[in-house]
Amino acid sequence: MELSGLNFKRIKLSQESTKKLQLFKSRTGLTPNVACRLALGISIAENGIPALELFTEESGQEINRYTLLGEHELVLTSLFLQWCHEKHIKAKDRDDYFLAHINRGVELLVNRVRGLENLAQLIKAN
């Protein structure tokens, strides 16, 4: 499996995802970077490939790579790269799909979690 092609230093979320992360923080107290880590996992666990044209708008919050992934970078990027391998995603498209997964995952996360009790249930279920 080729591991190159994930070269971003920071991501810029969509405006809609930024607003949803603010709502998620008000419900749970979790910061946007932690919520984005959860969002990545939720989106990867979903069936199908996120549509790039729906999730590539970049006018919202910007998060640098270290803040986004933190000490879990190896685990999170490994999960993502495994998904890329299984879906035959070309290396040149990986950064775009990474951003699409975060934006799609934020939408899924906010729709499923209304508070900390829902978050605990979501984590146990996955």
Backbone as CSV, one residue per row, in Angstrom:
resi,resn,N_x,N_y,N_z,CA_x,CA_y,CA_z,C_x,C_y,C_z
1,MET,0.846,-1.180,0.000,0.000,0.000,0.000,0.885,1.235,0.000
2,GLU,0.604,2.105,-0.913,1.342,3.364,-0.989,0.879,4.289,0.137
3,LEU,1.824,4.868,0.872,1.459,5.729,2.000,1.627,7.207,1.720
4,SER,2.072,7.557,0.532,2.231,8.977,0.226,0.905,9.559,-0.242
5,GLY,0.851,10.883,-0.379,-0.342,11.519,-0.894,-1.191,12.179,0.160
6,LEU,-0.775,12.164,1.407,-1.496,12.858,2.471,-0.531,13.906,3.011
7,ASN,-0.480,15.008,2.304,0.584,15.977,2.547,0.107,17.291,3.156
8,PHE,-1.147,17.399,3.540,-1.657,18.683,4.022,-0.978,19.101,5.325
9,LYS,-0.822,20.386,5.494,-0.281,20.928,6.750,-1.399,21.525,7.592
10,ARG,-2.490,21.882,6.934,-3.678,22.387,7.628,-4.873,22.150,6.723
11,ILE,-6.042,22.080,7.342,-7.268,21.955,6.556,-8.129,23.166,6.839
12,LYS,-8.946,23.488,5.880,-9.910,24.556,6.061,-11.288,23.951,5.835
13,LEU,-12.082,23.935,6.899,-13.401,23.318,6.867,-14.386,24.189,6.113
14,SER,-15.537,23.618,5.809,-16.610,24.413,5.208,-17.216,25.320,6.281
15,GLN,-17.891,26.356,5.839,-18.566,27.263,6.774,-19.641,26.501,7.552
16,GLU,-20.350,25.607,6.868,-21.401,24.830,7.517,-20.812,23.921,8.595
17,SER,-19.697,23.272,8.298,-19.067,22.410,9.303,-18.584,23.230,10.490
18,THR,-18.070,24.411,10.233,-17.619,25.281,11.324,-18.773,25.613,12.262
19,LYS,-19.922,25.932,11.695,-21.104,26.245,12.522,-21.555,25.006,13.302
20,LYS,-21.507,23.849,12.651,-21.928,22.617,13.323,-20.961,22.243,14.447
21,LEU,-19.691,22.523,14.260,-18.718,22.248,15.323,-18.957,23.157,16.527
22,GLN,-19.366,24.386,16.284,-19.704,25.297,17.389,-20.913,24.755,18.147
23,LEU,-21.908,24.268,17.415,-23.088,23.670,18.041,-22.695,22.425,18.841
24,PHE,-21.838,21.590,18.247,-21.386,20.367,18.921,-20.639,20.711,20.207
25,LYS,-19.809,21.746,20.157,-19.073,22.156,21.358,-20.028,22.633,22.447
26,SER,-21.078,23.344,22.058,-22.048,23.809,23.063,-22.796,22.637,23.701
27,ARG,-22.981,21.557,22.944,-23.685,20.382,23.468,-22.787,19.504,24.351
28,THR,-21.506,19.401,23.955,-20.634,18.416,24.606,-19.439,19.010,25.337
29,GLY,-19.043,20.214,24.975,-17.837,20.809,25.549,-16.570,20.376,24.836
30,LEU,-16.679,19.523,23.821,-15.496,19.048,23.096,-15.050,20.084,22.072
31,THR,-13.751,20.264,21.973,-13.191,21.243,21.045,-13.311,20.750,19.600
32,PRO,-13.235,21.660,18.638,-13.374,21.267,17.224,-12.360,20.218,16.766
33,ASN,-11.132,20.267,17.250,-10.149,19.277,16.794,-10.512,17.875,17.260
34,VAL,-10.990,17.753,18.493,-11.409,16.443,18.999,-12.655,15.975,18.243
35,ALA,-13.584,16.890,18.005,-14.792,16.534,17.249,-14.426,16.091,15.826
36,CYS,-13.441,16.740,15.217,-13.030,16.354,13.858,-12.404,14.955,13.845
37,ARG,-11.693,14.590,14.894,-11.141,13.224,14.979,-12.279,12.208,15.013
38,LEU,-13.300,12.478,15.820,-14.475,11.601,15.870,-15.179,11.581,14.516
39,ALA,-15.294,12.749,13.905,-15.969,12.862,12.609,-15.261,12.030,11.539
40,LEU,-13.944,12.056,11.547,-13.183,11.257,10.575,-13.505,9.780,10.743
41,GLY,-13.505,9.302,11.970,-13.796,7.899,12.224,-15.214,7.514,11.826
42,ILE,-16.174,8.375,12.136,-17.567,8.098,11.783,-17.744,8.050,10.275
43,SER,-17.146,8.986,9.574,-17.291,9.020,8.117,-16.629,7.810,7.464
44,ILE,-15.460,7.423,7.945,-14.777,6.252,7.383,-15.619,4.992,7.615
45,ALA,-16.301,4.908,8.755,-17.116,3.732,9.063,-18.386,3.656,8.219
46,GLU,-18.795,4.783,7.644,-19.984,4.790,6.798,-19.715,4.071,5.482
47,ASN,-20.764,3.529,4.908,-20.630,2.946,3.576,-20.517,4.062,2.551
48,GLY,-19.853,3.775,1.479,-19.781,4.728,0.381,-18.638,5.705,0.488
49,ILE,-18.483,6.435,-0.564,-17.408,7.423,-0.695,-18.042,8.809,-0.631
50,PRO,-17.502,9.706,0.200,-18.084,11.058,0.237,-17.920,11.746,-1.116
51,ALA,-18.962,12.425,-1.532,-18.931,13.134,-2.815,-18.083,14.395,-2.676
52,LEU,-16.997,14.455,-3.423,-16.085,15.591,-3.288,-16.780,16.915,-3.553
53,GLU,-17.679,16.938,-4.512,-18.327,18.196,-4.870,-19.215,18.732,-3.744
54,LEU,-19.603,17.869,-2.809,-20.443,18.310,-1.691,-19.628,18.769,-0.485
55,PHE,-18.363,18.391,-0.425,-17.611,18.612,0.808,-16.254,19.275,0.607
56,THR,-16.078,20.060,-0.404,-14.768,20.674,-0.616,-14.764,22.187,-0.428
57,GLU,-15.900,22.751,-0.053,-15.951,24.193,0.204,-15.064,24.507,1.412
58,GLU,-14.240,25.546,1.316,-13.247,25.821,2.353,-13.296,27.273,2.812
59,SER,-14.413,27.701,3.370,-14.491,29.083,3.834,-14.672,29.171,5.346
60,GLY,-14.487,28.047,6.034,-14.700,28.031,7.478,-13.405,28.000,8.266
61,GLN,-13.471,27.388,9.425,-12.351,27.336,10.360,-11.164,26.577,9.776
62,GLU,-9.977,27.076,10.069,-8.747,26.425,9.634,-8.102,25.763,10.850
63,ILE,-7.662,24.527,10.674,-7.020,23.775,11.761,-5.725,23.197,11.223
64,ASN,-4.618,23.406,11.942,-3.355,22.818,11.462,-3.313,21.330,11.776
65,ARG,-2.462,20.637,11.069,-2.418,19.177,11.120,-2.155,18.651,12.526
66,TYR,-1.196,19.242,13.231,-0.869,18.744,14.559,-2.044,18.928,15.518
67,THR,-2.683,20.088,15.461,-3.841,20.324,16.327,-4.970,19.364,15.969
68,LEU,-5.176,19.139,14.697,-6.257,18.258,14.244,-6.041,16.814,14.689
69,LEU,-4.854,16.287,14.465,-4.612,14.862,14.683,-3.927,14.551,16.004
70,GLY,-3.123,15.489,16.495,-2.455,15.315,17.782,-1.641,14.041,17.859
71,GLU,-1.628,13.461,19.059,-0.846,12.250,19.289,-1.473,11.024,18.630
72,HIS,-2.640,11.175,18.027,-3.323,10.068,17.364,-3.102,10.065,15.853
73,GLU,-2.154,10.868,15.370,-1.944,11.007,13.930,-1.694,9.670,13.245
74,LEU,-0.835,8.844,13.794,-0.509,7.578,13.143,-1.744,6.692,13.013
75,VAL,-2.544,6.606,14.059,-3.756,5.770,14.020,-4.760,6.332,13.018
76,LEU,-5.012,7.649,13.098,-6.027,8.255,12.235,-5.622,8.224,10.769
77,THR,-4.370,8.528,10.478,-3.943,8.490,9.074,-3.879,7.053,8.563
78,SER,-3.542,6.111,9.419,-3.540,4.699,8.999,-4.947,4.234,8.638
79,LEU,-5.939,4.598,9.467,-7.326,4.255,9.141,-7.740,4.862,7.806
80,PHE,-7.383,6.124,7.626,-7.753,6.800,6.379,-7.046,6.174,5.179
81,LEU,-5.768,5.908,5.298,-5.027,5.328,4.175,-5.502,3.908,3.856
82,GLN,-5.919,3.169,4.863,-6.502,1.854,4.601,-7.792,1.995,3.806
83,TRP,-8.619,2.976,4.182,-9.846,3.250,3.447,-9.510,3.605,1.992
84,CYS,-8.499,4.460,1.793,-8.076,4.850,0.435,-7.655,3.620,-0.367
85,HIS,-6.927,2.745,0.262,-6.477,1.524,-0.414,-7.673,0.674,-0.838
86,GLU,-8.624,0.480,0.075,-9.797,-0.345,-0.219,-10.692,0.266,-1.295
87,LYS,-10.731,1.606,-1.357,-11.601,2.286,-2.329,-10.851,2.687,-3.600
88,HIS,-9.579,2.323,-3.679,-8.750,2.620,-4.855,-8.663,4.128,-5.130
89,ILE,-8.461,4.897,-4.067,-8.323,6.346,-4.187,-6.887,6.672,-4.617
90,LYS,-6.751,7.473,-5.648,-5.421,7.847,-6.124,-4.739,8.769,-5.109
91,ALA,-3.425,8.673,-5.039,-2.646,9.457,-4.078,-2.901,10.954,-4.235
92,LYS,-3.049,11.416,-5.465,-3.244,12.857,-5.696,-4.586,13.354,-5.160
93,ASP,-5.534,12.465,-4.918,-6.866,12.854,-4.450,-7.054,12.690,-2.948
94,ARG,-6.060,12.192,-2.255,-6.242,11.848,-0.833,-6.520,13.049,0.066
95,ASP,-5.833,14.148,-0.148,-6.099,15.329,0.693,-7.557,15.785,0.537
96,ASP,-8.064,15.743,-0.700,-9.460,16.154,-0.943,-10.433,15.208,-0.235
97,TYR,-10.159,13.915,-0.290,-11.046,12.964,0.383,-10.933,13.065,1.902
98,PHE,-9.752,13.392,2.388,-9.595,13.578,3.833,-10.502,14.718,4.302
99,LEU,-10.459,15.838,3.597,-11.313,16.977,3.938,-12.790,16.611,3.784
100,ALA,-13.119,15.884,2.735,-14.516,15.470,2.531,-14.989,14.584,3.680
101,HIS,-14.127,13.685,4.135,-14.496,12.819,5.271,-14.736,13.655,6.531
102,ILE,-13.883,14.624,6.786,-14.072,15.456,7.980,-15.405,16.208,7.892
103,ASN,-15.660,16.843,6.757,-16.903,17.611,6.613,-18.136,16.710,6.688
104,ARG,-18.103,15.557,6.025,-19.238,14.631,6.097,-19.401,14.098,7.515
105,GLY,-18.284,13.771,8.154,-18.334,13.247,9.505,-18.873,14.251,10.512
106,VAL,-18.554,15.513,10.340,-19.090,16.546,11.238,-20.613,16.576,11.126
107,GLU,-21.110,16.493,9.916,-22.561,16.480,9.709,-23.185,15.266,10.396
108,LEU,-22.595,14.103,10.220,-23.112,12.876,10.846,-23.033,12.971,12.368
109,LEU,-21.922,13.474,12.866,-21.708,13.572,14.306,-22.743,14.483,14.958
110,VAL,-22.967,15.638,14.390,-23.909,16.593,14.972,-25.335,16.057,14.907
111,ASN,-25.654,15.305,13.856,-27.006,14.728,13.764,-27.224,13.596,14.754
112,ARG,-26.169,12.913,15.161,-26.306,11.751,16.040,-26.096,12.066,17.519
113,VAL,-25.385,13.142,17.816,-25.022,13.418,19.206,-25.698,14.708,19.666
114,ARG,-26.564,14.557,20.667,-27.262,15.718,21.247,-26.665,16.119,22.591
115,GLY,-25.815,15.259,23.135,-25.177,15.540,24.411,-24.155,14.467,24.720
116,LEU,-23.506,14.562,25.869,-22.457,13.603,26.216,-22.977,12.174,26.311
117,GLU,-24.241,11.993,26.775,-24.778,10.646,26.878,-24.903,9.994,25.501
118,ASN,-25.287,10.775,24.464,-25.346,10.241,23.100,-23.954,9.915,22.581
119,LEU,-22.979,10.719,22.965,-21.604,10.489,22.521,-21.084,9.174,23.079
120,ALA,-21.346,8.898,24.343,-20.908,7.636,24.951,-21.558,6.447,24.242
121,GLN,-22.832,6.568,23.898,-23.523,5.495,23.178,-22.924,5.297,21.791
122,LEU,-22.610,6.381,21.116,-22.030,6.306,19.775,-20.673,5.613,19.808
123,ILE,-19.866,5.945,20.799,-18.534,5.341,20.908,-18.652,3.854,21.212
124,LYS,-19.577,3.467,22.086,-19.766,2.047,22.409,-20.253,1.268,21.196
125,ALA,-21.102,1.894,20.383,-21.674,1.217,19.216,-20.648,0.990,18.114
126,ASN,-19.619,1.816,18.066,-18.623,1.702,17.002,-17.372,1.138,17.565
